[in-house]
Short mmCIF file of C-alpha atoms in Angstrom, two decimals:
data_model
loop_
_atom_site.label_atom_id
_atom_site.label_comp_id
_atom_site.label_asym_id
_atom_site.label_seq_id
_atom_site.Cartn_x
_atom_site.Cartn_y
_atom_site.Cartn_z
CA MET K 1 35.29 126.35 95.09
CA LYS K 2 38.35 124.06 95.05
CA ASN K 3 38.19 120.51 96.31
CA LEU K 4 40.32 119.36 99.23
CA LYS K 5 43.28 118.11 97.19
CA GLU K 6 43.32 121.23 95.02
CA SER K 7 43.14 123.44 98.12
CA VAL K 8 46.12 121.74 99.76
CA GLU K 9 48.13 122.06 96.55
CA PHE K 10 47.07 125.71 96.18
CA ILE K 11 48.17 126.62 99.72
CA ILE K 12 51.48 124.81 99.26
CA SER K 13 52.12 126.59 95.96
CA ILE K 14 51.60 129.97 97.62
CA LEU K 15 53.79 129.13 100.60
CA ASN K 16 56.48 127.71 98.34
CA GLN K 17 56.99 131.09 96.72
CA ASN K 18 58.49 132.86 99.71
CA PHE K 19 58.40 130.60 102.75
CA ARG K 20 61.91 130.16 104.15
CA ARG K 21 62.87 127.01 105.98
CA LYS K 22 65.47 127.45 108.70
CA ILE K 23 68.16 124.84 109.23
CA GLU K 24 69.82 123.68 112.42
CA THR K 25 72.39 121.03 113.32
CA VAL K 26 71.45 118.18 115.67
CA ASN K 27 73.34 115.14 116.91
CA LEU K 28 72.22 111.53 116.52
CA ASN K 29 70.52 111.50 119.91
CA GLU K 30 68.27 114.35 118.76
CA ALA K 31 67.79 113.37 115.12
CA LEU K 32 64.98 110.79 115.29
CA GLY K 33 61.93 112.00 113.37
CA ARG K 34 63.65 115.10 112.00
CA ILE K 35 63.82 116.01 108.30
CA LEU K 36 67.23 116.02 106.65
CA ALA K 37 68.13 119.41 105.16
CA GLY K 38 70.94 118.24 102.87
CA GLU K 39 72.45 115.23 101.17
CA ILE K 40 74.60 112.73 103.07
CA SER K 41 77.35 110.79 101.31
CA ALA K 42 79.33 107.87 102.68
CA LYS K 43 82.53 108.86 104.44
CA ARG K 44 83.98 105.36 104.18
CA ASN K 45 83.70 102.27 102.05
CA SER K 46 81.44 99.51 103.32
CA PRO K 47 82.97 97.24 104.26
CA VAL K 48 85.90 99.49 105.16
CA PHE K 49 88.27 96.59 104.46
CA SER K 50 87.83 93.09 103.09
CA ASN K 51 86.91 90.80 105.99
CA SER K 52 85.65 87.36 106.81
CA ALA K 53 81.89 86.78 107.00
CA LEU K 54 82.31 83.75 109.25
CA ASP K 55 84.64 81.77 111.47
CA GLY K 56 86.70 79.38 109.37
CA TYR K 57 89.83 79.11 107.21
CA ALA K 58 90.91 81.62 104.57
CA PHE K 59 92.52 80.46 101.32
CA CYS K 60 92.61 81.16 97.57
CA ASP K 61 89.94 79.60 95.36
CA ASP K 62 92.64 78.57 92.88
CA TYR K 63 93.16 75.57 95.19
CA LYS K 64 89.60 74.29 95.42
CA GLY K 65 89.47 70.48 95.59
CA GLN K 66 93.02 70.36 96.97
CA VAL K 67 94.62 69.73 100.36
CA LEU K 68 96.25 72.83 101.89
CA GLU K 69 98.74 73.28 104.69
CA ILE K 70 97.35 75.23 107.67
CA LEU K 71 99.55 78.06 108.97
CA ASN K 72 100.15 78.18 112.70
CA ASP K 73 98.33 81.49 113.23
CA THR K 74 94.83 82.92 113.70
CA ILE K 75 93.46 86.23 112.48
CA PHE K 76 91.03 87.90 114.90
CA ALA K 77 88.53 90.73 114.51
CA GLY K 78 90.28 93.94 115.49
CA ASP K 79 93.70 92.84 114.20
CA LYS K 80 95.34 95.77 112.46
CA LYS K 81 98.06 93.80 110.74
CA ILE K 82 97.26 92.38 107.29
CA ARG K 83 98.58 88.84 107.03
CA GLU K 84 99.69 87.22 103.79
CA ILE K 85 99.43 83.58 102.77
CA LYS K 86 101.52 81.88 100.12
CA GLU K 87 100.53 79.28 97.60
CA ALA K 88 98.66 76.18 98.79
CA LYS K 89 98.24 77.55 102.32
CA ALA K 90 95.28 78.32 104.56
CA ILE K 91 94.94 80.27 107.78
CA LYS K 92 92.36 80.25 110.55
CA ILE K 93 90.24 83.42 110.61
CA MET K 94 87.40 84.74 112.75
CA THR K 95 84.27 86.70 111.76
CA GLY K 96 85.06 90.34 110.99
CA ALA K 97 88.80 89.79 110.83
CA PRO K 98 90.68 91.34 107.88
CA MET K 99 91.22 88.98 104.97
CA PRO K 100 94.87 88.10 104.38
CA LYS K 101 96.60 88.92 101.12
CA GLY K 102 96.50 85.98 98.75
CA ALA K 103 93.15 84.72 100.03
CA ASN K 104 89.68 85.31 98.60
CA CYS K 105 87.56 82.57 100.22
CA VAL K 106 86.66 81.32 103.69
CA ILE K 107 85.44 77.81 104.43
CA ARG K 108 83.13 77.59 107.42
CA LEU K 109 84.73 76.13 110.56
CA GLU K 110 82.08 73.43 110.97
CA ASP K 111 82.44 72.40 107.31
CA THR K 112 86.18 71.79 107.46
CA VAL K 113 87.89 68.41 107.12
CA ILE K 114 91.31 68.56 108.78
CA LYS K 115 93.84 65.76 108.91
CA ASN K 116 97.50 65.89 109.90
CA GLY K 117 97.52 69.71 109.98
CA LYS K 118 96.07 70.01 106.53
CA ILE K 119 92.63 71.06 105.31
CA SER K 120 90.67 69.61 102.41
CA VAL K 121 89.05 72.34 100.27
CA PRO K 122 85.67 71.42 98.73
CA CYS K 123 85.46 71.24 94.94
CA ASN K 124 82.35 73.44 94.84
CA THR K 125 84.11 76.44 96.38
CA LYS K 126 83.37 79.73 94.62
CA LYS K 127 85.43 82.88 94.55
CA ASN K 128 84.60 85.22 97.47
CA ASP K 129 82.67 82.61 99.43
CA GLY K 130 82.70 83.93 103.01
CA ASN K 131 84.64 87.02 101.92
CA ARG K 132 83.10 90.48 102.36
CA GLU K 133 85.05 92.59 99.90
CA MET K 134 85.92 96.20 100.60
CA GLY K 135 83.21 98.50 99.17
CA GLU K 136 80.92 95.71 98.02
CA GLU K 137 77.96 97.41 99.76
CA PHE K 138 78.84 100.99 98.82
CA PHE K 139 81.89 103.17 98.23
CA LYS K 140 83.19 106.30 99.88
CA ASN K 141 81.49 109.49 98.57
CA GLU K 142 78.49 107.54 97.28
CA ARG K 143 75.25 109.46 97.95
CA MET K 144 73.23 107.62 100.57
CA LEU K 145 70.58 110.01 101.99
CA VAL K 146 68.77 112.77 100.14
CA ARG K 147 67.36 116.09 101.30
CA GLY K 148 63.88 115.64 102.76
CA THR K 149 64.55 112.20 104.24
CA LYS K 150 62.76 111.62 107.53
CA ILE K 151 65.30 110.27 109.99
CA SER K 152 64.20 106.90 111.34
CA PRO K 153 66.17 104.35 113.39
CA LYS K 154 67.63 102.83 110.20
CA GLU K 155 69.11 106.18 109.08
CA ILE K 156 70.60 106.68 112.54
CA LEU K 157 72.17 103.21 112.32
CA PHE K 158 73.76 104.14 108.99
CA LEU K 159 74.98 107.56 110.18
CA ALA K 160 76.57 106.10 113.29
CA SER K 161 78.25 103.40 111.20
CA GLN K 162 79.87 106.14 109.15
CA GLY K 163 81.02 108.22 112.09
CA ILE K 164 78.57 110.99 111.21
CA TYR K 165 77.43 112.35 114.57
CA GLU K 166 75.83 115.66 113.54
CA ILE K 167 73.50 116.35 110.62
CA PRO K 168 71.63 119.38 109.21
CA VAL K 169 67.86 119.26 109.66
CA PHE K 170 65.00 121.64 109.00
CA CYS K 171 63.83 123.56 112.04
CA GLU K 172 60.41 122.51 113.25
CA HIS K 173 57.81 125.25 113.09
CA LYS K 174 56.26 126.17 116.41
CA THR K 175 52.57 125.30 116.28
CA GLY K 176 49.94 126.53 118.72
CA ILE K 177 46.35 125.32 119.10
CA PHE K 178 43.31 127.28 120.33
CA SER K 179 39.62 126.57 120.60
CA SER K 180 37.08 129.38 120.72
CA GLY K 181 33.62 129.72 122.21
CA ASN K 182 31.90 130.80 125.44
CA GLU K 183 30.28 127.38 125.71
CA LEU K 184 33.60 125.54 126.03
CA ILE K 185 35.21 124.24 129.21
CA GLU K 186 38.22 121.99 129.81
CA PRO K 187 37.85 118.18 130.17
CA ASN K 188 39.01 118.34 133.80
CA GLU K 189 36.16 120.70 134.77
CA GLU K 190 32.55 119.91 135.68
CA ALA K 191 30.24 120.75 132.77
CA GLY K 192 26.91 122.52 133.22
CA ASP K 193 23.83 121.64 131.20
CA PHE K 194 24.69 124.06 128.39
CA GLU K 195 28.47 123.75 128.41
CA ILE K 196 30.58 121.67 126.04
CA TYR K 197 33.92 120.04 126.70
CA ASN K 198 36.79 121.30 124.57
CA ALA K 199 37.39 118.12 122.59
CA ASN K 200 38.75 119.77 119.45
CA SER K 201 42.07 121.05 120.76
CA TYR K 202 42.94 117.73 122.35
CA GLY K 203 41.96 115.76 119.27
CA ILE K 204 43.91 118.06 116.94
CA SER K 205 46.94 117.99 119.24
CA ALA K 206 46.79 114.20 119.32
CA ILE K 207 46.76 114.06 115.50
CA PHE K 208 49.80 116.33 115.37
CA ASN K 209 51.63 114.26 117.98
CA TYR K 210 50.80 111.08 116.06
CA PHE K 211 52.43 112.52 112.95
CA GLY K 212 55.43 113.88 114.85
CA ILE K 213 54.44 117.56 114.76
CA LYS K 214 55.32 119.33 117.99
CA ASN K 215 52.58 121.62 119.25
CA SER K 216 51.41 123.64 122.22
CA TYR K 217 47.90 123.91 123.61
CA LEU K 218 47.12 127.59 124.14
CA GLY K 219 43.69 127.39 125.74
CA ILE K 220 40.15 128.53 125.04
CA ILE K 221 39.40 131.95 123.53
CA LYS K 222 36.10 133.38 124.70
CA ASP K 223 33.76 135.15 122.28
CA ASP K 224 35.09 138.63 122.83
CA LYS K 225 36.83 140.59 120.10
CA SER K 226 39.43 142.23 122.32
CA ALA K 227 40.26 138.96 124.11
CA THR K 228 40.45 137.12 120.79
CA LYS K 229 42.78 139.66 119.24
CA ASN K 230 45.08 139.76 122.28
CA ALA K 231 45.25 135.97 122.48
CA LEU K 232 46.12 135.64 118.80
CA GLN K 233 48.65 138.48 118.90
CA ASN K 234 50.46 137.01 121.91
CA ALA K 235 50.46 133.53 120.39
CA LEU K 236 51.86 134.77 117.08
CA GLU K 237 54.83 136.36 118.81
CA VAL K 238 56.18 132.90 119.68
CA HIS K 239 54.49 130.57 117.19
CA ASP K 240 54.81 130.19 113.42
CA ILE K 241 51.53 128.35 112.89
CA ILE K 242 48.25 128.83 114.75
CA ILE K 243 45.30 126.44 114.60
CA THR K 244 41.92 127.58 115.87
CA SER K 245 38.64 125.71 115.85
CA GLY K 246 35.31 127.45 116.17
CA GLY K 247 34.74 131.06 115.15
CA ALA K 248 34.92 130.01 111.53
CA SER K 249 31.37 130.71 110.39
CA VAL K 250 29.55 133.99 109.76
CA GLY K 251 27.85 134.33 113.12
CA GLU K 252 27.82 137.70 114.83
CA ALA K 253 30.07 136.48 117.66
CA ASP K 254 32.65 134.81 115.42
CA PHE K 255 35.55 137.19 115.90
CA VAL K 256 38.49 134.99 114.93
CA ALA K 257 38.67 135.80 111.22
CA LEU K 258 38.02 139.50 111.87
CA CYS K 259 40.82 139.68 114.43
CA ILE K 260 43.25 137.83 112.19
CA LYS K 261 42.63 140.35 109.42
CA ASP K 262 43.01 143.21 111.92
CA LEU K 263 46.48 141.81 112.69
CA GLY K 264 47.46 142.27 109.05
CA PHE K 265 46.95 138.73 107.76
CA GLU K 266 45.91 138.04 104.20
CA SER K 267 43.20 135.50 103.46
CA ILE K 268 44.55 132.87 101.07
CA LEU K 269 41.67 130.39 101.35
CA GLU K 270 38.03 130.73 102.31
CA GLY K 271 36.22 127.43 102.11
CA VAL K 272 36.71 124.18 100.22
CA ASN K 273 34.32 121.87 98.43
CA PHE K 274 34.09 119.24 101.14
CA LYS K 275 31.53 117.98 103.61
CA PRO K 276 31.69 118.10 106.59
CA GLY K 277 33.21 121.46 107.50
CA GLY K 278 34.66 122.57 104.19
CA LYS K 279 32.71 125.80 103.79
CA PRO K 280 33.86 127.56 106.99
CA LEU K 281 37.49 126.41 106.62
CA LYS K 282 39.89 129.37 106.30
CA CYS K 283 43.62 129.96 105.96
CA PHE K 284 45.52 133.22 106.49
CA LYS K 285 49.12 134.24 105.88
CA LYS K 286 51.40 137.09 106.95
CA ASP K 287 55.13 137.00 106.23
CA GLN K 288 56.28 133.65 107.67
CA LYS K 289 53.21 133.14 109.87
CA ILE K 290 50.13 131.04 109.03
CA VAL K 291 46.75 130.71 110.75
CA PHE K 292 44.23 127.95 110.06
CA VAL K 293 40.64 128.51 111.16
CA LEU K 294 38.74 125.24 111.43
CA PRO K 295 35.03 124.63 112.04
CA GLY K 296 33.84 124.10 115.59
CA ASN K 297 32.10 120.77 115.10
CA PRO K 298 34.45 118.02 116.37
CA LEU K 299 34.22 115.55 113.49
CA ALA K 300 34.74 118.31 110.92
CA SER K 301 37.69 119.93 112.71
CA PHE K 302 39.29 116.52 113.36
CA ILE K 303 39.02 115.29 109.77
CA LEU K 304 40.17 118.60 108.27
CA SER K 305 43.16 118.67 110.60
CA PHE K 306 44.00 115.21 109.34
CA LEU K 307 43.36 115.69 105.62
CA PHE K 308 44.08 119.40 105.13
CA VAL K 309 46.37 120.80 107.83
CA ILE K 310 48.77 117.87 108.26
CA PRO K 311 50.04 117.80 104.62
CA ILE K 312 50.64 121.56 104.68
CA ILE K 313 52.58 121.55 107.96
CA LYS K 314 54.57 118.56 106.76
CA PHE K 315 55.52 120.56 103.66
CA LEU K 316 56.53 123.54 105.77
CA ASN K 317 58.73 121.26 107.88
CA GLY K 318 60.46 120.00 104.73
CA GLU K 319 58.83 116.58 104.53
CA THR K 320 57.19 114.95 101.54
CA PHE K 321 54.00 113.47 102.94
CA LYS K 322 51.56 110.92 101.57
CA PHE K 323 48.59 109.28 103.23
CA PHE K 324 48.37 105.50 103.47
CA ARG K 325 45.92 104.62 100.69
CA GLN K 326 44.50 101.25 99.69
CA LYS K 327 42.32 99.99 96.84
CA ALA K 328 38.94 98.64 97.93
CA LYS K 329 35.59 97.36 96.76
CA PHE K 330 32.67 99.54 97.91
CA GLN K 331 29.96 97.73 99.81
CA GLY K 332 26.53 99.34 99.54
CA ASN K 333 25.22 102.24 97.49
CA PHE K 334 25.80 105.95 98.01
CA LYS K 335 24.18 108.92 96.31
CA ASN K 336 26.06 112.19 96.50
CA LYS K 337 25.00 115.71 95.65
CA LYS K 338 26.27 116.89 92.28
CA ASN K 339 29.63 118.69 92.32
CA ARG K 340 30.25 118.10 96.02
CA ALA K 341 32.99 116.13 97.77
CA ASN K 342 31.64 114.10 100.65
CA LEU K 343 33.41 112.27 103.47
CA LEU K 344 32.51 108.66 104.09
CA LEU K 345 33.75 106.97 107.25
CA GLY K 346 33.75 103.21 107.47
CA MET K 347 35.52 99.91 107.94
CA PHE K 348 38.08 98.47 105.56
CA GLU K 349 38.41 94.70 105.88
CA ASN K 350 39.60 92.06 103.43
CA GLY K 351 39.68 94.54 100.57
CA ILE K 352 36.10 95.76 101.19
CA PHE K 353 35.10 99.24 102.41
CA THR K 354 31.78 99.44 104.23
CA PRO K 355 30.66 103.02 104.99
CA PHE K 356 28.63 104.15 107.96
CA GLU K 357 25.39 105.97 107.24
CA ASN K 358 23.87 109.14 108.71
CA ILE K 359 27.07 110.84 109.80
CA SER K 360 26.96 114.45 110.98
CA SER K 361 29.77 116.92 111.64
CA TYR K 362 29.06 117.06 115.40
CA MET K 363 29.42 113.30 115.88
CA ILE K 364 32.48 111.54 117.31
CA SER K 365 31.35 107.91 117.63
CA PRO K 366 31.68 107.18 113.87
CA LEU K 367 35.41 107.84 114.21
CA LEU K 368 35.63 105.23 116.96
CA LYS K 369 34.13 102.61 114.68
CA SER K 370 36.14 103.50 111.55
CA ASN K 371 39.55 102.54 110.29
CA ALA K 372 39.35 104.22 106.87
CA ILE K 373 37.82 107.15 105.02
CA LEU K 374 36.67 107.66 101.46
CA ILE K 375 36.37 111.06 99.80
CA CYS K 376 33.51 110.73 97.36
CA GLU K 377 33.58 113.25 94.52
CA CYS K 378 31.26 111.46 92.10
CA GLU K 379 27.46 111.49 92.13
CA ASN K 380 26.95 107.82 92.87
CA ILE K 381 28.92 104.82 94.11
CA GLU K 382 27.41 101.43 93.40
CA ASN K 383 27.94 98.17 95.19
CA ASN K 384 31.30 96.54 94.27
CA ASP K 385 32.60 99.70 92.59
CA GLU K 386 36.36 100.10 92.94
CA CYS K 387 37.47 102.94 95.21
CA GLU K 388 40.52 104.16 97.10
CA VAL K 389 40.41 104.65 100.87
CA ILE K 390 42.73 106.47 103.24
CA ARG K 391 43.58 104.53 106.37
CA LEU K 392 42.98 106.24 109.69
CA PHE K 393 46.13 106.02 111.77
CA ASP K 394 47.07 102.62 110.29
CA LYS K 395 44.35 101.07 112.43
#
């Protein structure tokens, strides 16, 4: 049985063979968080024209240490006319204004010494002081953004500065979330003694929202084969990806996997080497549709959504995704079963990871107390051993 990392890579390799990503065009107001579907090159030089970086006087550095005559004129930002200065002359210029021909330096206004209409140029003046030369940041047609870039505020700032209002992005796959089980009720209902609140769907949806994956909550599927099949069939008509939790084991009333197969889906994964919840984890595929079947226990379904499902959906949406990992020293001692990957939840502080003990797949409180996880794949971890943890939601 593959470990978690191998399983994610295996699923991605299968999907990469024939999964088609659709592309759409969005404007800058809609682009935040989307994944760029093509390269973007600069449409203009930056700066577009040589301009002053400060308010002051423009001149040529050939005359440093000399006294220059000041022209009776001022160049302002927004001026479209390019002035020209002759030898041994200077002209007043404002920030952002186009540099005049014959000048390559600007002396700051507050640093000037002016007497009788003439300005004294410091001896330590260097060429291009205060001068932002055309194209010194980047040139027209230079590649600036690559395919797969996630659009953040800084990319939008750049695009707007270049007059690029519309960009191609990958379409976001429609994701639906179910929970299954007769024992489940919604959090806004009153629970009986033997009923359980549907925590899984809300937790999974929150993870997806945190990572910018749009999703829809589709409700609770009761343990009935006909109802299960109808719910899945209707959901798959409008969604590309379905997530279900519960109905993932081999119990007599676990209809989810059976119904998915009845709908023509192929099983591409049945279980991973991971505790908690790895054994009942399943993944199915049909054409461009995917169904993930997660275990019903809340800690297991939550962690597997985080570690397993998120990287795969990110890939499908065109994004290269990596968890936030940090090196740590392990505090304590842990004995693991041979050839099994085990989840450790704990606190990461000051470079030290301290795991919590006695964690079970039904528990939720260990998540509340944790800010990092460690996937242990070795038999033993000793005190002060080096390890690598994954941060939980940058907490």
